[in-house]
Every structure is written in C-alpha cells, then in structure tokens.
C-alpha cells in the first residue's frame, strides 16, 4: 500500500508541475492600446509584456500585477477584483501558446500552436526615438501592420504577434480597431512562474463557446433566482453587452 501511495504522490506532483510555467525573461515592455470592442464602444488599456525570444507573458496591466503577485492594496482599497477591459492573458512556452481567462469563479483556458507569415517592407519610421521597420500579416480575419526594431532582437509583440526579427513597437489592424504602441522597454530578468492547473483546459472552439456563455447568457449570474420580469431585464442588459463587444480582435479565430 505504501508503494502505491508513493506512486500516487509522484503522479500528483508530476501533474501539477507539468501545469506550471516557468521562464527567465530578458525584457519588460509596456504598451498603450486603443481597443474598439464594438461599433460604439472603445476603451484604452495598458498592457505588459515580459519575455525572451522563445517564451513570454502578455496581459493587461492590472492582471499582470495580479498574476505575478505584485499587486498591493492602496489606502485600504483592494482593486484586485476589478476587471481590466481586456481579460484574456497569454503565455507562450516551448512554442505552445496558452490563453487563459477568469470570469468570477470560472477559470478556463486553451492552448494552440501559432504560425505567422510576415511580409517585410522597406518603410521605416521613428517610434520613441528608435528606428523601426514595417511588416504586415493577414491573421484572424484582419490585416495587421507592425513596426519592429532589430535593436531589440527579442522576437516579441502584443498578443500573439511574434516571429519578426525584432521587438514590435507598434501594431494595428488596417481598420484601426486594435492599436498597440510601445511606451517603455527595459531590461527585466525576474523569473516568471505561473500555475495553469486551476484553469480548466478546453479545445479552442469549446473555450470560445464557454467564454461566450459566461459573458453573454444568464450563466453570467450564477445562483441568481429571478422571475420572468427580472429575467427580461437581465437579458436586455446582456443584449446591450453583446452590441458593446461585437468586434473581437479575432474575427476569424481559426485563421
């Protein structure tokens, strides 16, 4: 019995360690972004990217502080539960990208392998005093323009956009719905550790359906006991939300 118990503990330890992501970054980047979630709903969001040319973490500023344990309440007010406008966070490790999302007590994720086929152009411009070169790609139902710098050899950029011979300083789609601009880049070598085991792992299509249900159906109000009239009211709120968020970054998630 003792032998089986040891084997069980070994399996549990292996499983949870396998769900833990660890890497050593070389830089930390701050981006300011303009995000047009819907026809009449636009927000501005700060993002943080840390990584090296192989592995990285990308998330909105508040979520970055939460995920890395750096957040501290100020003046007795805990802002940790407050949501960033862009709730999905990304980690790439060993050429696999993990996308994870929290909604209340629900924690879900998916993983995928991403391929990028950039076209490089001779156009250049200065961004924050750094000479950057233009590149373009068709991805997720949009055409994206990027400006990257070989002065920073890390093959990194906002969201899932990597694979260029340098750090992306600016990224936007040709409709200018999603626009990221680098505001700061610095050397950063603090080891990154994050456990993914608390996030239920789905295929990407199941993840998208689950996320939609969490945000846009009465599943968004767990435990809510309401009558017919109240139900109509909450459904009307959800319909308004659908219109506010009818322009996702990935118009074609499987492109």
Coordinates of N, CA and C in Angstrom, one line a residue:
X1 N 0.8 -1.2 0.0 CA 0.0 0.0 0.0 C 0.9 1.3 0.0
X2 N 1.9 1.2 0.8 CA 2.8 2.4 0.9 C 3.4 2.7 -0.5
X3 N 3.8 1.6 -1.3 CA 4.4 1.8 -2.6 C 3.4 2.5 -3.5
X4 N 2.1 2.1 -3.5 CA 1.1 2.7 -4.4 C 0.9 4.2 -4.0
X5 N 0.9 4.4 -2.6 CA 0.7 5.8 -2.2 C 1.9 6.7 -2.7
X6 N 3.1 6.2 -2.7 CA 4.2 7.0 -3.2 C 4.1 7.2 -4.6
X7 N 3.6 6.2 -5.4 CA 3.4 6.4 -6.8 C 2.4 7.4 -7.1
X8 N 1.3 7.4 -6.2 CA 0.2 8.4 -6.4 C 0.7 9.8 -6.2
X9 N 1.5 10.0 -5.1 CA 2.1 11.3 -4.8 C 3.0 11.8 -5.9
X10 N 3.8 10.8 -6.5 CA 4.7 11.2 -7.6 C 3.9 11.6 -8.8
X11 N 2.8 10.9 -9.1 CA 1.9 11.3 -10.2 C 1.3 12.7 -10.0
X12 N 0.8 12.9 -8.8 CA 0.2 14.2 -8.5 C 1.2 15.4 -8.6
X13 N 2.4 15.1 -8.1 CA 3.5 16.1 -8.2 C 3.8 16.4 -9.6
X14 N 3.9 15.3 -10.4 CA 4.3 15.5 -11.9 C 3.2 16.3 -12.6
X15 N 1.9 15.9 -12.3 CA 0.8 16.6 -13.0 C 0.8 18.1 -12.7
X16 N 0.9 18.5 -11.4 CA 0.9 19.9 -11.1 C 2.1 20.6 -11.6
X17 N 3.3 20.0 -11.5 CA 4.5 20.7 -12.0 C 4.4 20.8 -13.6
X18 N 3.7 19.9 -14.2 CA 3.5 20.0 -15.7 C 2.6 21.1 -16.0
X19 N 1.8 21.6 -15.1 CA 0.9 22.7 -15.3 C 1.5 24.0 -14.9
X20 N 2.7 24.0 -14.5 CA 3.4 25.2 -14.0 C 4.3 25.7 -15.1
X21 N 4.2 27.0 -15.5 CA 5.1 27.6 -16.5 C 6.1 28.4 -15.8
X22 N 7.4 28.2 -16.2 CA 8.5 29.0 -15.7 C 9.4 29.4 -16.8
X23 N 9.8 30.6 -16.8 CA 10.9 31.0 -17.8 C 11.6 32.3 -17.3
X24 N 12.7 32.6 -17.9 CA 13.5 33.7 -17.5 C 13.4 34.8 -18.6
X25 N 12.8 35.9 -18.3 CA 12.7 36.9 -19.4 C 14.0 37.7 -19.5
X26 N 14.0 38.5 -20.5 CA 15.2 39.4 -20.7 C 14.7 40.9 -20.7
X27 N 13.4 41.1 -21.1 CA 12.9 42.5 -21.2 C 11.5 42.5 -20.6
X28 N 11.1 43.7 -20.3 CA 9.7 44.0 -19.9 C 9.3 45.2 -20.8
X29 N 8.1 45.1 -21.4 CA 7.6 46.1 -22.3 C 6.2 46.6 -21.9
X30 N 6.0 47.9 -22.0 CA 4.7 48.5 -21.7 C 4.1 49.0 -23.0
X31 N 2.8 48.7 -23.2 CA 2.1 49.2 -24.4 C 0.9 49.9 -23.9
X32 N 0.6 51.0 -24.7 CA -0.7 51.6 -24.6 C -1.5 51.2 -25.8
X33 N -2.8 50.9 -25.5 CA -3.6 50.4 -26.6 C -5.0 51.0 -26.7
X34 N -5.5 51.2 -27.9 CA -6.8 51.7 -28.2 C -7.6 50.4 -28.7
X35 N -8.7 50.1 -28.0 CA -9.4 48.8 -28.4 C -10.8 49.2 -28.7
X36 N -11.2 48.9 -29.9 CA -12.6 49.2 -30.3 C -13.4 47.8 -30.2
X37 N -14.0 47.6 -29.1 CA -14.7 46.3 -28.9 C -16.0 46.2 -29.6
X38 N -16.6 47.3 -29.9 CA -17.9 47.3 -30.6 C -18.0 48.6 -31.4
X39 N -19.1 48.7 -32.2 CA -19.2 49.9 -33.1 C -19.2 51.2 -32.3
X40 N -19.7 51.2 -31.1 CA -19.8 52.4 -30.3 C -19.2 52.3 -28.9
X41 N -18.2 51.3 -28.9 CA -17.6 51.1 -27.6 C -16.1 50.9 -27.7
X42 N -15.4 52.0 -27.3 CA -13.9 52.0 -27.4 C -13.3 52.2 -26.1
X43 N -12.2 51.5 -25.7 CA -11.6 51.7 -24.5 C -10.1 51.8 -24.7
X44 N -9.4 52.4 -23.7 CA -7.9 52.4 -23.7 C -7.4 51.6 -22.6
X45 N -6.4 50.8 -22.9 CA -5.9 49.8 -22.0 C -4.4 49.8 -22.0
X46 N -3.8 49.6 -20.8 CA -2.3 49.5 -20.7 C -2.0 48.0 -20.6
X47 N -1.0 47.5 -21.3 CA -0.6 46.1 -21.3 C 0.9 46.0 -20.9
X48 N 1.2 44.8 -20.4 CA 2.6 44.5 -20.1 C 3.0 43.2 -20.8
X49 N 4.2 43.2 -21.3 CA 4.8 42.0 -22.0 C 6.1 41.8 -21.3
X50 N 6.4 40.6 -20.9 CA 7.7 40.2 -20.4 C 8.1 38.9 -21.1
X51 N 9.4 38.8 -21.5 CA 9.8 37.5 -22.1 C 11.1 37.6 -22.7
X52 N 11.5 36.5 -23.4 CA 12.6 36.5 -24.3 C 12.2 36.0 -25.6
X53 N 13.0 35.7 -26.5 CA 12.6 35.4 -27.9 C 11.8 34.1 -28.0
X54 N 11.9 33.2 -27.0 CA 11.2 32.0 -27.0 C 9.9 32.0 -26.2
X55 N 9.9 32.6 -25.0 CA 8.8 32.5 -24.1 C 8.4 33.9 -23.6
X56 N 7.1 34.0 -23.4 CA 6.6 35.3 -22.9 C 5.3 35.2 -22.2
X57 N 5.0 36.3 -21.5 CA 3.7 36.6 -20.9 C 3.2 37.9 -21.4
X58 N 1.9 38.0 -21.7 CA 1.3 39.2 -22.2 C -0.1 39.4 -21.5
X59 N -0.3 40.5 -20.9 CA -1.6 40.7 -20.2 C -1.8 42.2 -19.9
X60 N -3.1 42.5 -19.7 CA -3.4 43.9 -19.3 C -2.7 44.2 -17.9
X61 N -2.5 45.5 -17.7 CA -1.6 45.9 -16.6 C -2.1 45.4 -15.2
X62 N -3.4 45.5 -14.9 CA -3.8 45.1 -13.6 C -3.7 43.6 -13.5
X63 N -4.0 42.9 -14.5 CA -3.9 41.4 -14.5 C -2.5 41.0 -14.3
X64 N -1.6 41.7 -15.0 CA -0.1 41.4 -14.8 C 0.3 41.5 -13.3
X65 N -0.2 42.5 -12.6 CA 0.1 42.6 -11.2 C -0.5 41.5 -10.4
X66 N -1.7 41.2 -10.7 CA -2.4 40.1 -10.0 C -1.7 38.8 -10.3
X67 N -1.4 38.5 -11.5 CA -0.8 37.2 -11.9 C 0.6 37.0 -11.4
X68 N 1.3 38.0 -11.2 CA 2.7 37.9 -10.7 C 2.8 38.2 -9.2
X69 N 1.7 38.4 -8.5 CA 1.7 38.6 -7.1 C 2.3 40.0 -6.7
X70 N 2.3 41.0 -7.6 CA 2.9 42.3 -7.3 C 1.9 43.3 -6.8
X71 N 0.6 43.0 -6.9 CA -0.4 44.0 -6.6 C -0.5 44.1 -5.0
X72 N -0.6 45.4 -4.6 CA -0.8 45.7 -3.2 C -1.9 46.7 -3.1
X73 N -2.8 46.5 -2.2 CA -3.9 47.4 -2.0 C -3.4 48.8 -1.5
X74 N -4.0 49.8 -1.9 CA -3.6 51.2 -1.6 C -4.7 51.8 -0.7
X75 N -4.3 52.5 0.4 CA -5.2 53.2 1.2 C -6.4 52.3 1.7
X76 N -6.1 51.0 1.9 CA -7.2 50.1 2.3 C -8.2 49.7 1.3
X77 N -8.0 50.1 0.0 CA -8.9 49.8 -1.0 C -8.3 48.7 -1.9
X78 N -9.0 47.6 -2.0 CA -8.5 46.5 -2.8 C -9.1 46.5 -4.2
X79 N -8.2 46.9 -5.2 CA -8.7 47.0 -6.6 C -8.4 45.7 -7.3
X80 N -7.9 44.7 -6.7 CA -7.5 43.4 -7.4 C -8.7 42.8 -8.1
X81 N -9.9 42.8 -7.5 CA -11.0 42.1 -8.2 C -11.5 42.9 -9.4
X82 N -11.2 44.2 -9.5 CA -11.7 44.9 -10.7 C -11.1 44.4 -12.0
X83 N -11.9 44.5 -13.0 CA -11.6 43.9 -14.2 C -10.8 44.9 -15.1
X84 N -9.8 44.4 -15.8 CA -9.3 45.1 -17.0 C -10.3 45.0 -18.1
X85 N -10.3 45.9 -19.1 CA -11.2 45.7 -20.2 C -10.9 44.5 -21.0
X86 N -9.6 44.2 -21.1 CA -9.2 43.0 -21.9 C -8.7 41.9 -20.9
X87 N -9.6 40.9 -20.7 CA -9.4 40.0 -19.7 C -8.5 38.8 -20.0
X88 N -8.4 38.4 -21.3 CA -7.6 37.3 -21.7 C -6.1 37.6 -21.5
X89 N -5.4 36.6 -21.0 CA -3.9 36.7 -20.8 C -3.3 35.6 -21.6
X90 N -2.0 35.8 -22.0 CA -1.3 34.8 -22.9 C 0.0 34.5 -22.3
X91 N 0.4 33.2 -22.4 CA 1.7 32.7 -22.1 C 2.2 31.8 -23.2
X92 N 3.4 32.1 -23.7 CA 4.0 31.1 -24.6 C 5.2 30.4 -24.0
X93 N 5.2 29.1 -24.1 CA 6.3 28.3 -23.5 C 6.5 27.1 -24.4
X94 N 7.8 26.9 -24.8 CA 8.1 25.8 -25.7 C 7.2 25.7 -26.9
X95 N 7.0 26.9 -27.6 CA 6.3 27.0 -28.8 C 4.8 26.7 -28.7
X96 N 4.3 26.6 -27.5 CA 2.9 26.5 -27.3 C 2.3 27.7 -26.6
X97 N 1.2 28.3 -27.1 CA 0.6 29.5 -26.6 C -0.6 29.1 -25.7
X98 N -0.6 29.5 -24.5 CA -1.7 29.3 -23.6 C -2.5 30.6 -23.4
X99 N -3.8 30.5 -23.6 CA -4.7 31.7 -23.5 C -5.6 31.4 -22.3
X100 N -5.6 32.2 -21.3 CA -6.5 31.9 -20.1 C -7.3 33.1 -19.7
X101 N -8.4 32.8 -19.0 CA -9.5 33.8 -18.8 C -10.2 33.5 -17.5
X102 N -10.4 34.5 -16.7 CA -11.2 34.3 -15.5 C -12.5 35.1 -15.6
X103 N -13.6 34.5 -15.1 CA -14.9 35.2 -15.0 C -15.5 34.8 -13.7
X104 N -15.4 35.7 -12.7 CA -15.9 35.3 -11.4 C -15.1 34.1 -10.9
X105 N -15.8 33.1 -10.5 CA -15.1 31.9 -10.0 C -14.7 30.9 -11.2
X106 N -15.1 31.2 -12.4 CA -14.8 30.3 -13.5 C -13.4 30.7 -14.1
X107 N -12.6 29.7 -14.3 CA -11.3 29.8 -14.9 C -11.1 28.8 -16.0
X108 N -10.9 29.3 -17.2 CA -10.8 28.5 -18.4 C -9.6 28.9 -19.2
X109 N -9.2 27.9 -20.1 CA -8.0 28.2 -20.9 C -8.1 27.3 -22.2
X110 N -7.2 27.6 -23.1 CA -6.9 26.7 -24.3 C -5.5 26.9 -24.7
X111 N -5.0 26.0 -25.5 CA -3.6 26.1 -25.9 C -3.6 25.8 -27.4
X112 N -2.6 26.4 -28.1 CA -2.6 26.2 -29.5 C -1.1 26.5 -30.0
X113 N -0.8 26.0 -31.2 CA 0.4 26.3 -31.9 C 0.1 27.4 -32.9
X114 N 0.9 28.4 -33.0 CA 0.6 29.5 -33.8 C 1.7 29.7 -34.9
X115 N 1.3 29.8 -36.1 CA 2.2 30.1 -37.2 C 2.0 31.5 -37.7
X116 N 3.1 32.2 -38.0 CA 3.0 33.6 -38.6 C 3.8 33.7 -39.8
X117 N 3.2 34.3 -40.9 CA 3.9 34.5 -42.1 C 3.9 36.0 -42.4
X118 N 4.9 36.7 -41.9 CA 5.0 38.1 -42.1 C 5.6 38.5 -43.5
X119 N 5.3 39.6 -44.0 CA 5.9 40.2 -45.2 C 6.6 41.5 -44.8
X120 N 7.9 41.5 -45.0 CA 8.7 42.7 -44.6 C 8.7 43.7 -45.7
X121 N 8.7 45.0 -45.3 CA 8.7 46.1 -46.2 C 9.9 47.0 -45.9
X122 N 10.3 47.9 -46.8 CA 11.4 48.8 -46.6 C 11.0 50.0 -45.9
X123 N 9.7 50.3 -45.7 CA 9.3 51.5 -45.0 C 9.8 51.5 -43.5
X124 N 10.2 52.7 -43.1 CA 10.7 52.8 -41.7 C 10.1 54.1 -41.1
X125 N 10.1 54.1 -39.7 CA 9.7 55.3 -39.0 C 10.3 55.3 -37.6
X126 N 10.4 56.4 -37.0 CA 10.9 56.5 -35.6 C 9.7 56.4 -34.6
X127 N 9.9 55.5 -33.7 CA 8.9 55.4 -32.6 C 9.7 55.4 -31.3
X128 N 9.4 56.4 -30.5 CA 10.1 56.7 -29.3 C 11.6 56.8 -29.5
X129 N 12.0 57.4 -30.6 CA 13.4 57.6 -30.9 C 14.1 56.4 -31.5
X130 N 13.4 55.3 -31.7 CA 14.0 54.1 -32.3 C 13.5 53.9 -33.7
X131 N 14.5 53.6 -34.6 CA 14.1 53.3 -36.0 C 13.5 52.0 -36.1
X132 N 12.3 51.9 -36.7 CA 11.5 50.7 -36.8 C 11.2 50.4 -38.3
X133 N 11.1 49.1 -38.6 CA 10.8 48.7 -40.0 C 9.4 48.1 -40.0
X134 N 8.8 48.3 -41.2 CA 7.4 47.9 -41.4 C 7.3 46.4 -41.8
X135 N 6.3 45.7 -41.3 CA 5.9 44.4 -41.7 C 4.4 44.3 -41.7
X136 N 3.9 43.3 -42.4 CA 2.4 43.1 -42.5 C 2.1 41.6 -42.5
X137 N 0.9 41.3 -42.0 CA 0.4 39.9 -42.0 C -1.1 39.9 -42.0
X138 N -1.7 38.9 -42.7 CA -3.1 38.6 -42.6 C -3.4 37.6 -41.6
X139 N -4.1 37.9 -40.5 CA -4.3 36.9 -39.4 C -5.6 37.3 -38.7
X140 N -6.3 36.2 -38.4 CA -7.6 36.3 -37.6 C -8.6 37.2 -38.3
X141 N -8.6 37.2 -39.6 CA -9.7 38.0 -40.3 C -9.4 39.5 -40.4
X142 N -8.1 39.8 -40.1 CA -7.7 41.2 -40.3 C -6.4 41.3 -40.9
X143 N -6.1 42.5 -41.5 CA -4.7 42.8 -42.0 C -4.0 43.6 -41.0
X144 N -2.8 43.2 -40.5 CA -2.1 43.8 -39.4 C -0.8 44.5 -40.0
X145 N -0.6 45.7 -39.5 CA 0.7 46.4 -39.8 C 1.5 46.5 -38.5
X146 N 2.8 46.1 -38.6 CA 3.6 46.2 -37.5 C 4.9 47.0 -37.8
X147 N 5.4 47.6 -36.8 CA 6.7 48.3 -36.9 C 7.6 47.7 -35.8
X148 N 8.7 47.1 -36.2 CA 9.6 46.4 -35.3 C 11.0 47.0 -35.4
X149 N 11.8 46.7 -34.3 CA 13.2 47.2 -34.3 C 14.2 46.1 -34.0
X150 N 15.2 46.0 -34.9 CA 16.2 45.0 -34.7 C 17.2 45.4 -33.6
X151 N 17.0 46.6 -33.1 CA 17.9 47.0 -31.9 C 17.5 46.2 -30.7
X152 N 16.3 45.7 -30.7 CA 15.9 44.8 -29.6 C 15.6 43.4 -30.3
X153 N 16.5 42.5 -30.2 CA 16.4 41.2 -31.0 C 15.3 40.2 -30.5
X154 N 14.6 40.5 -29.4 CA 13.6 39.6 -28.9 C 12.4 39.6 -29.9
X155 N 12.1 38.4 -30.4 CA 11.0 38.3 -31.4 C 9.7 38.2 -30.7
X156 N 9.3 39.4 -30.2 CA 8.1 39.5 -29.4 C 7.2 40.7 -29.9
X157 N 5.9 40.6 -29.4 CA 5.0 41.7 -29.8 C 3.7 41.5 -29.0
X158 N 2.8 42.4 -29.2 CA 1.5 42.3 -28.4 C 0.7 41.1 -28.8
X159 N -0.1 40.6 -27.9 CA -1.0 39.5 -28.1 C -0.2 38.2 -28.7
X160 N -0.6 37.7 -29.8 CA 0.0 36.5 -30.3 C 1.0 36.8 -31.5
X161 N 1.3 38.1 -31.6 CA 2.1 38.5 -32.8 C 3.5 38.5 -32.5
X162 N 4.2 37.4 -32.8 CA 5.6 37.3 -32.7 C 6.2 36.8 -34.0
X163 N 7.5 36.5 -34.1 CA 8.0 35.9 -35.3 C 8.8 36.9 -36.2
X164 N 8.9 38.1 -35.8 CA 9.6 39.1 -36.6 C 11.1 39.1 -36.0
X165 N 12.0 39.6 -36.8 CA 13.4 39.7 -36.3 C 13.7 40.8 -35.4
X166 N 12.8 41.1 -34.5 CA 13.0 42.2 -33.5 C 11.7 42.5 -32.8
X167 N 11.7 43.3 -31.8 CA 10.6 43.6 -31.0 C 9.6 44.5 -31.7
X168 N 8.3 44.3 -31.6 CA 7.3 45.1 -32.2 C 7.1 46.3 -31.3
X169 N 7.2 47.5 -31.9 CA 7.0 48.8 -31.3 C 5.6 49.3 -31.5
X170 N 5.0 49.0 -32.6 CA 3.6 49.4 -32.9 C 3.0 48.3 -33.7
X171 N 1.7 48.1 -33.4 CA 0.9 47.1 -34.1 C -0.5 47.6 -34.2
X172 N -1.1 47.5 -35.4 CA -2.5 47.9 -35.6 C -3.1 47.2 -36.8
X173 N -4.4 47.0 -36.8 CA -5.1 46.4 -38.0 C -5.5 47.6 -38.9
X174 N -5.7 47.3 -40.1 CA -6.0 48.4 -41.1 C -7.3 49.1 -40.9
X175 N -8.2 48.5 -40.1 CA -9.4 49.3 -39.7 C -9.1 50.2 -38.5
X176 N -8.0 50.0 -37.9 CA -7.5 50.7 -36.7 C -8.5 50.4 -35.5
X177 N -9.0 49.2 -35.4 CA -9.9 48.8 -34.3 C -9.0 48.5 -33.1
X178 N -7.9 47.9 -33.3 CA -7.0 47.5 -32.3 C -5.6 48.0 -32.6
X179 N -5.1 48.9 -31.7 CA -3.9 49.6 -32.0 C -3.0 49.6 -30.7
X180 N -1.8 49.0 -30.8 CA -0.9 48.9 -29.7 C 0.4 49.8 -30.0
X181 N 0.8 50.6 -29.0 CA 2.0 51.4 -29.2 C 2.9 51.2 -28.0
X182 N 4.2 50.9 -28.2 CA 5.1 50.7 -27.1 C 5.4 52.1 -26.4
X183 N 5.4 52.1 -25.1 CA 5.7 53.3 -24.4 C 6.9 53.2 -23.5
X184 N 7.3 51.9 -23.3 CA 8.5 51.7 -22.4 C 9.1 50.3 -22.6
X185 N 10.4 50.2 -22.7 CA 11.0 48.9 -22.8 C 12.3 49.0 -21.9
X186 N 12.4 47.9 -21.1 CA 13.5 47.9 -20.1 C 14.0 46.5 -19.9
X187 N 15.3 46.4 -19.4 CA 15.8 45.1 -19.1 C 15.1 44.5 -17.9
X188 N 14.8 43.3 -17.9 CA 14.0 42.7 -16.9 C 14.3 41.2 -16.8
X189 N 14.8 40.7 -15.7 CA 15.3 39.3 -15.6 C 14.7 38.5 -14.4
X190 N 13.6 39.1 -13.8 CA 13.0 38.3 -12.7 C 12.3 37.1 -13.3
X191 N 12.5 35.9 -12.7 CA 12.0 34.7 -13.2 C 10.4 34.7 -13.1
X192 N 9.8 34.3 -14.1 CA 8.3 34.2 -14.2 C 7.8 32.8 -13.9
X193 N 6.9 32.7 -13.0 CA 6.3 31.4 -12.6 C 4.8 31.6 -12.6
X194 N 4.1 30.7 -13.2 CA 2.6 30.8 -13.1 C 2.0 29.3 -13.2
X195 N 1.0 29.1 -12.4 CA 0.4 27.8 -12.4 C -0.9 27.8 -13.2
X196 N -1.0 26.9 -14.2 CA -2.2 26.8 -15.1 C -3.2 25.8 -14.6
X197 N -2.8 25.0 -13.6 CA -3.7 23.9 -13.2 C -5.1 24.3 -12.8
X198 N -5.2 25.5 -12.3 CA -6.6 26.0 -11.8 C -7.5 26.3 -12.9
X199 N -7.0 26.4 -14.1 CA -7.8 26.8 -15.3 C -8.2 25.5 -16.0
X200 N -9.5 25.3 -16.2 CA -10.0 24.1 -17.0 C -9.6 24.2 -18.4
X201 N -9.0 23.2 -18.9 CA -8.4 23.2 -20.3 C -9.4 22.7 -21.3
X202 N -9.7 23.6 -22.3 CA -10.7 23.2 -23.4 C -9.9 23.3 -24.7
X203 N -10.6 22.7 -25.7 CA -10.1 23.0 -27.1 C -10.5 24.4 -27.4
X204 N -10.0 25.0 -28.4 CA -10.2 26.5 -28.6 C -11.7 26.7 -28.9
X205 N -12.3 25.9 -29.7 CA -13.7 26.1 -30.1 C -14.6 26.0 -28.8
X206 N -14.3 25.0 -27.9 CA -15.1 24.9 -26.7 C -14.9 26.0 -25.8
X207 N -13.6 26.5 -25.7 CA -13.3 27.6 -24.9 C -14.1 28.9 -25.4
X208 N -14.1 29.1 -26.7 CA -14.8 30.3 -27.2 C -16.3 30.2 -26.8
X209 N -16.9 29.0 -26.9 CA -18.3 28.8 -26.6 C -18.5 29.1 -25.1
X210 N -17.6 28.5 -24.3 CA -17.8 28.7 -22.8 C -17.6 30.2 -22.4
X211 N -16.7 30.8 -23.0 CA -16.4 32.3 -22.7 C -17.7 33.1 -23.1
X212 N -18.2 32.8 -24.3 CA -19.4 33.5 -24.8 C -20.6 33.3 -23.8
X213 N -20.8 32.0 -23.3 CA -21.9 31.8 -22.4 C -21.7 32.5 -21.1
X214 N -20.4 32.5 -20.6 CA -20.1 33.2 -19.3 C -20.4 34.7 -19.4
X215 N -20.1 35.3 -20.5 CA -20.3 36.7 -20.7 C -21.6 37.2 -21.2
X216 N -22.3 36.3 -21.9 CA -23.5 36.8 -22.7 C -24.8 36.1 -22.4
X217 N -24.8 35.2 -21.5 CA -26.1 34.5 -21.1 C -26.3 34.6 -19.6
X218 N -27.4 34.1 -19.2 CA -27.7 34.2 -17.7 C -26.7 33.4 -16.9
X219 N -25.9 32.6 -17.6 CA -24.8 31.9 -16.8 C -23.8 32.9 -16.2
X220 N -23.9 34.2 -16.7 CA -23.1 35.2 -16.1 C -23.5 35.6 -14.7
X221 N -24.7 35.1 -14.3 CA -25.2 35.4 -13.0 C -25.5 34.1 -12.2
X222 N -24.4 33.4 -11.8 CA -24.6 32.1 -11.2 C -25.4 32.2 -9.9
X223 N -26.3 31.3 -9.7 CA -27.1 31.3 -8.4 C -28.2 32.3 -8.4
X224 N -28.4 33.0 -9.5 CA -29.4 34.1 -9.5 C -30.8 33.4 -9.7
X225 N -31.7 33.7 -8.7 CA -33.1 33.2 -8.8 C -34.0 34.4 -9.1
X226 N -34.5 34.4 -10.3 CA -35.3 35.5 -10.7 C -36.6 35.1 -11.4
X227 N -37.6 35.9 -11.4 CA -38.8 35.6 -12.1 C -38.8 36.1 -13.6
X228 N -39.9 36.0 -14.2 CA -39.9 36.2 -15.7 C -39.6 37.7 -16.0
X229 N -40.1 38.6 -15.2 CA -39.9 40.0 -15.5 C -38.4 40.4 -15.3
X230 N -37.9 39.9 -14.1 CA -36.5 40.2 -13.9 C -35.6 39.5 -14.9
X231 N -36.0 38.4 -15.4 CA -35.2 37.7 -16.4 C -35.2 38.5 -17.7
X232 N -36.3 39.2 -18.1 CA -36.3 40.0 -19.3 C -35.3 41.2 -19.1
X233 N -35.3 41.7 -17.9 CA -34.4 42.8 -17.6 C -32.9 42.4 -17.8
X234 N -32.5 41.3 -17.2 CA -31.2 40.9 -17.2 C -30.8 40.5 -18.7
X235 N -31.7 39.9 -19.4 CA -31.5 39.6 -20.8 C -31.3 40.8 -21.6
X236 N -32.0 41.9 -21.3 CA -31.8 43.1 -22.0 C -30.4 43.7 -21.8
X237 N -29.9 43.6 -20.6 CA -28.6 44.0 -20.3 C -27.6 43.2 -21.0
X238 N -27.8 41.9 -21.2 CA -26.9 41.1 -21.9 C -26.9 41.4 -23.4
X239 N -28.1 41.8 -23.9 CA -28.2 42.2 -25.3 C -27.4 43.4 -25.6
X240 N -27.4 44.4 -24.6 CA -26.6 45.6 -24.8 C -25.1 45.3 -24.7
X241 N -24.8 44.3 -23.9 CA -23.4 43.9 -23.8 C -22.9 43.3 -25.1
X242 N -23.7 42.5 -25.7 CA -23.4 41.8 -27.0 C -23.0 42.9 -28.0
X243 N -23.8 44.0 -28.0 CA -23.5 45.0 -29.0 C -22.3 45.8 -28.7
X244 N -22.0 45.9 -27.4 CA -20.7 46.6 -27.0 C -19.5 45.8 -27.3
X245 N -19.6 44.5 -27.4 CA -18.5 43.6 -27.6 C -18.7 42.7 -28.8
X246 N -19.1 43.4 -29.9 CA -19.4 42.6 -31.2 C -18.3 42.7 -32.2
X247 N -17.1 43.1 -31.7 CA -16.0 43.3 -32.6 C -14.7 42.7 -32.0
X248 N -14.6 41.4 -31.9 CA -13.5 40.8 -31.2 C -12.2 41.0 -32.0
X249 N -11.1 40.9 -31.4 CA -9.8 41.0 -32.1 C -9.7 39.9 -33.1
X250 N -10.1 38.7 -32.8 CA -10.0 37.6 -33.7 C -11.4 37.5 -34.4
X251 N -11.6 38.1 -35.5 CA -12.8 37.9 -36.3 C -12.9 36.5 -36.8
X252 N -11.8 35.9 -37.2 CA -11.7 34.5 -37.6 C -10.7 33.8 -36.7
X253 N -11.2 33.2 -35.6 CA -10.3 32.6 -34.6 C -9.4 31.5 -35.2
X254 N -9.8 30.8 -36.2 CA -9.1 29.7 -36.7 C -8.3 29.9 -38.0
X255 N -8.1 31.2 -38.3 CA -7.3 31.6 -39.5 C -5.8 31.5 -39.2

